[in-house]
PDB file of C-alpha atoms and ligand atoms in Angstrom:
ATOM      1  CA  UNK E  19       0.000   0.000   0.000  1.00  0.00           C
ATOM      2  CA  UNK E  20       1.419   3.326  -1.038  1.00  0.00           C
ATOM      3  CA  UNK E  21       2.004   5.684   1.852  1.00  0.00           C
ATOM      4  CA  UNK E  22       3.357   8.441  -0.361  1.00  0.00           C
ATOM      5  CA  UNK E  23       1.666  10.207  -3.221  1.00  0.00           C
ATOM      6  CA  UNK E  24       2.858   8.946  -6.571  1.00  0.00           C
ATOM      7  CA  UNK E  25       2.428  12.430  -8.066  1.00  0.00           C
ATOM      8  CA  UNK E  26       4.043  14.749  -5.521  1.00  0.00           C
ATOM      9  CA  UNK E  27       5.619  12.324  -3.042  1.00  0.00           C
ATOM     10  CA  UNK E  28       3.699  13.851  -0.145  1.00  0.00           C
ATOM     11  CA  UNK E  29       2.832  11.670   2.876  1.00  0.00           C
ATOM     12  CA  UNK E  30      -0.540   9.926   2.905  1.00  0.00           C
ATOM     13  CA  UNK E  31      -2.618   8.720   5.827  1.00  0.00           C
ATOM     14  CA  UNK E  32      -3.991   5.172   5.606  1.00  0.00           C
ATOM     15  CA  UNK E  33      -7.456   5.536   4.139  1.00  0.00           C
ATOM     16  CA  UNK E  34      -6.685   8.656   2.117  1.00  0.00           C
ATOM     17  CA  UNK E  35      -8.238   8.352  -1.301  1.00  0.00           C
ATOM     18  CA  UNK E  36      -7.091  11.777  -2.391  1.00  0.00           C
ATOM     19  CA  UNK E  37      -3.651  13.269  -1.769  1.00  0.00           C
ATOM     20  CA  UNK E  38      -4.064  16.157   0.731  1.00  0.00           C
ATOM     21  CA  UNK E  39      -1.164  17.998  -0.894  1.00  0.00           C
ATOM     22  CA  UNK E  40      -1.933  17.852  -4.618  1.00  0.00           C
ATOM     23  CA  UNK E  41      -5.441  16.350  -4.831  1.00  0.00           C
ATOM     24  CA  UNK E  42      -4.410  13.320  -6.881  1.00  0.00           C
ATOM     25  CA  UNK E  43      -6.756  10.359  -6.473  1.00  0.00           C
ATOM     26  CA  UNK E  44      -4.867   7.511  -4.814  1.00  0.00           C
ATOM     27  CA  UNK E  45      -6.118   4.163  -6.104  1.00  0.00           C
ATOM     28  CA  UNK E  46      -6.103   1.268  -3.672  1.00  0.00           C
ATOM     29  CA  UNK E  47      -5.291   3.297  -0.537  1.00  0.00           C
ATOM     30  CA  UNK E  48      -8.744   2.881   0.978  1.00  0.00           C
ATOM     31  CA  UNK E  49      -8.751  -0.145   3.278  1.00  0.00           C
ATOM     32  CA  UNK E  50     -12.561  -0.306   3.262  1.00  0.00           C
ATOM     33  CA  UNK E  51     -12.710  -0.206  -0.496  1.00  0.00           C
ATOM     34  CA  UNK E  52     -10.162  -3.017  -0.739  1.00  0.00           C
ATOM     35  CA  UNK E  53     -12.164  -5.048   1.719  1.00  0.00           C
ATOM     36  CA  UNK E  54     -15.280  -4.785  -0.412  1.00  0.00           C
ATOM     37  CA  UNK E  55     -13.416  -5.515  -3.601  1.00  0.00           C
ATOM     38  CA  UNK E  56     -12.232  -8.900  -2.341  1.00  0.00           C
ATOM     39  CA  UNK E  57     -14.606 -10.306   0.223  1.00  0.00           C
ATOM     40  CA  UNK E  58     -13.202 -13.463   1.826  1.00  0.00           C
ATOM     41  CA  UNK E  59     -16.330 -15.513   1.222  1.00  0.00           C
ATOM     42  CA  UNK E  60     -16.119 -14.816  -2.492  1.00  0.00           C
ATOM     43  CA  UNK E  61     -12.535 -16.055  -2.575  1.00  0.00           C
ATOM     44  CA  UNK E  62     -13.678 -19.240  -0.860  1.00  0.00           C
ATOM     45  CA  UNK E  63     -16.217 -19.944  -3.591  1.00  0.00           C
ATOM     46  CA  UNK E  64     -13.719 -19.106  -6.297  1.00  0.00           C
ATOM     47  CA  UNK E  65     -11.121 -21.581  -5.110  1.00  0.00           C
ATOM     48  CA  UNK E  66     -10.788 -24.485  -7.538  1.00  0.00           C
ATOM     49  CA  UNK E  67     -12.247 -27.682  -6.179  1.00  0.00           C
ATOM     50  CA  UNK E  68     -14.419 -25.891  -3.670  1.00  0.00           C
ATOM     51  CA  UNK E  69     -17.753 -27.647  -3.314  1.00  0.00           C
ATOM     52  CA  UNK E  70     -20.684 -25.993  -1.595  1.00  0.00           C
ATOM     53  CA  UNK E  71     -22.153 -28.213   1.116  1.00  0.00           C
ATOM     54  CA  UNK E  72     -25.164 -28.959  -1.043  1.00  0.00           C
ATOM     55  CA  UNK E  73     -25.537 -28.629  -4.832  1.00  0.00           C
ATOM     56  CA  UNK E  74     -27.002 -25.239  -5.603  1.00  0.00           C
ATOM     57  CA  UNK E  75     -26.519 -24.292  -1.959  1.00  0.00           C
ATOM     58  CA  UNK E  76     -29.881 -25.874  -1.053  1.00  0.00           C
ATOM     59  CA  UNK E  77     -30.269 -28.916   1.159  1.00  0.00           C
ATOM     60  CA  UNK E  78     -32.964 -30.745  -0.804  1.00  0.00           C
ATOM     61  CA  UNK E  79     -32.680 -34.067   1.004  1.00  0.00           C
ATOM     62  CA  UNK E  80     -36.084 -35.346   2.109  1.00  0.00           C
ATOM     63  CA  UNK E  81     -36.964 -34.528   5.691  1.00  0.00           C
ATOM     64  CA  UNK E  82     -37.661 -37.615   7.800  1.00  0.00           C
ATOM     65  CA  UNK E  83     -38.439 -38.144  11.448  1.00  0.00           C
ATOM     66  CA  UNK E  84     -36.059 -40.589  13.086  1.00  0.00           C
ATOM     67  CA  UNK E  85     -38.623 -41.241  15.800  1.00  0.00           C
ATOM     68  CA  UNK E  86     -41.329 -42.057  13.254  1.00  0.00           C
ATOM     69  CA  UNK E  87     -39.018 -44.405  11.329  1.00  0.00           C
ATOM     70  CA  UNK E  88     -38.024 -46.156  14.559  1.00  0.00           C
ATOM     71  CA  UNK E  89     -41.614 -46.566  15.754  1.00  0.00           C
ATOM     72  CA  UNK E  90     -42.736 -47.787  12.325  1.00  0.00           C
ATOM     73  CA  UNK E  91     -39.977 -50.409  12.418  1.00  0.00           C
ATOM     74  CA  UNK E  92     -40.866 -51.547  15.928  1.00  0.00           C
ATOM     75  CA  UNK E  93     -44.655 -51.538  15.536  1.00  0.00           C
ATOM     76  CA  UNK E  94     -45.202 -52.148  11.808  1.00  0.00           C
ATOM     77  CA  UNK E  95     -41.840 -53.564  10.710  1.00  0.00           C
ATOM     78  CA  UNK E  96     -43.483 -56.880   9.842  1.00  0.00           C
ATOM     79  CA  UNK E  97     -44.877 -55.335   6.657  1.00  0.00           C
ATOM     80  CA  UNK E  98     -41.929 -53.002   6.043  1.00  0.00           C
ATOM     81  CA  UNK E  99     -43.690 -49.732   6.815  1.00  0.00           C
ATOM     82  CA  UNK E 100     -40.403 -48.228   8.074  1.00  0.00           C
ATOM     83  CA  UNK E 101     -38.786 -49.121   4.739  1.00  0.00           C
ATOM     84  CA  UNK E 102     -41.589 -47.512   2.751  1.00  0.00           C
ATOM     85  CA  UNK E 103     -41.363 -44.468   5.016  1.00  0.00           C
ATOM     86  CA  UNK E 104     -37.639 -44.123   4.371  1.00  0.00           C
ATOM     87  CA  UNK E 105     -38.199 -44.404   0.619  1.00  0.00           C
ATOM     88  CA  UNK E 106     -36.730 -47.913   0.343  1.00  0.00           C
ATOM     89  CA  UNK E 107     -39.700 -49.173  -1.660  1.00  0.00           C
ATOM     90  CA  UNK E 108     -37.964 -52.316  -2.949  1.00  0.00           C
ATOM     91  CA  UNK E 109     -36.994 -53.355   0.571  1.00  0.00           C
ATOM     92  CA  UNK E 110     -40.512 -52.620   1.784  1.00  0.00           C
ATOM     93  CA  UNK E 111     -41.970 -54.946  -0.884  1.00  0.00           C
ATOM     94  CA  UNK E 112     -39.595 -57.704   0.267  1.00  0.00           C
ATOM     95  CA  UNK E 113     -40.837 -57.246   3.849  1.00  0.00           C
ATOM     96  CA  UNK E 114     -44.443 -57.550   2.644  1.00  0.00           C
ATOM     97  CA  UNK E 115     -43.648 -60.689   0.612  1.00  0.00           C
ATOM     98  CA  UNK E 116     -42.055 -62.393   3.615  1.00  0.00           C
ATOM     99  CA  UNK E 117     -44.445 -61.011   6.195  1.00  0.00           C
ATOM    100  CA  UNK E 118     -46.185 -64.431   6.449  1.00  0.00           C
ATOM    101  CA  UNK E 119     -43.140 -66.052   8.078  1.00  0.00           C
ATOM    102  CA  UNK E 120     -42.752 -63.402  10.772  1.00  0.00           C
ATOM    103  CA  UNK E 121     -39.050 -62.797  10.208  1.00  0.00           C
ATOM    104  CA  UNK E 122     -39.528 -59.233   8.832  1.00  0.00           C
ATOM    105  CA  UNK E 123     -41.292 -58.332  12.087  1.00  0.00           C
ATOM    106  CA  UNK E 124     -38.191 -59.347  14.050  1.00  0.00           C
ATOM    107  CA  UNK E 125     -35.826 -57.541  11.660  1.00  0.00           C
ATOM    108  CA  UNK E 126     -38.099 -54.492  11.671  1.00  0.00           C
ATOM    109  CA  UNK E 127     -38.104 -54.465  15.467  1.00  0.00           C
ATOM    110  CA  UNK E 128     -34.294 -54.575  15.561  1.00  0.00           C
ATOM    111  CA  UNK E 129     -33.978 -51.937  12.827  1.00  0.00           C
ATOM    112  CA  UNK E 130     -36.466 -49.684  14.589  1.00  0.00           C
ATOM    113  CA  UNK E 131     -34.440 -49.858  17.786  1.00  0.00           C
ATOM    114  CA  UNK E 132     -31.226 -49.217  15.818  1.00  0.00           C
ATOM    115  CA  UNK E 133     -32.794 -46.130  14.211  1.00  0.00           C
ATOM    116  CA  UNK E 134     -33.725 -44.745  17.605  1.00  0.00           C
ATOM    117  CA  UNK E 135     -30.222 -45.410  18.968  1.00  0.00           C
ATOM    118  CA  UNK E 136     -28.481 -43.736  16.020  1.00  0.00           C
ATOM    119  CA  UNK E 137     -27.334 -40.163  16.223  1.00  0.00           C
ATOM    120  CA  UNK E 138     -29.090 -37.780  13.851  1.00  0.00           C
ATOM    121  CA  UNK E 139     -25.904 -37.507  11.791  1.00  0.00           C
ATOM    122  CA  UNK E 140     -25.580 -41.283  11.427  1.00  0.00           C
ATOM    123  CA  UNK E 141     -29.220 -41.540  10.434  1.00  0.00           C
ATOM    124  CA  UNK E 142     -28.826 -38.766   7.857  1.00  0.00           C
ATOM    125  CA  UNK E 143     -25.714 -40.333   6.345  1.00  0.00           C
ATOM    126  CA  UNK E 144     -27.227 -43.815   6.226  1.00  0.00           C
ATOM    127  CA  UNK E 145     -30.405 -42.816   4.433  1.00  0.00           C
ATOM    128  CA  UNK E 146     -29.462 -39.559   2.700  1.00  0.00           C
ATOM    129  CA  UNK E 147     -32.212 -37.655   4.531  1.00  0.00           C
ATOM    130  CA  UNK E 148     -32.481 -34.687   6.821  1.00  0.00           C
ATOM    131  CA  UNK E 149     -33.634 -35.386  10.376  1.00  0.00           C
ATOM    132  CA  UNK E 150     -36.409 -33.322  11.860  1.00  0.00           C
TER     133      UNK E 150
HETATM  134 ZN1   ZN S   3       0.225  14.427  -4.066  1.00  0.00          ZN
END
């Protein structure tokens, strides 16, 4: 940053945009102006390889209740309701097909308990949803 006027060589105070001695406009001597010209957040987005947390900056993952998924698994897991709720339609159909033998009810019960024991972050990562 120039602290002397390029025209007359007179001393400049930080923040002077015009030389007090000769009136020459001093480009780039205004700290506030420089700050606005290169905001840090803009640099962050301009860095190569930088990925915003969500595409388009919007978290468009479906919102699911962990409690609801857990209760569905425990109470209605025998017909795969928790799978349908979480959008795993194919898995839900399998649960329905094997509902007659009772095994899906046991698996659903275990899965329901697991859901409720998971942290929100684990649940979100496992199913690609947002916990509410
Ligand atoms: Zn000057």
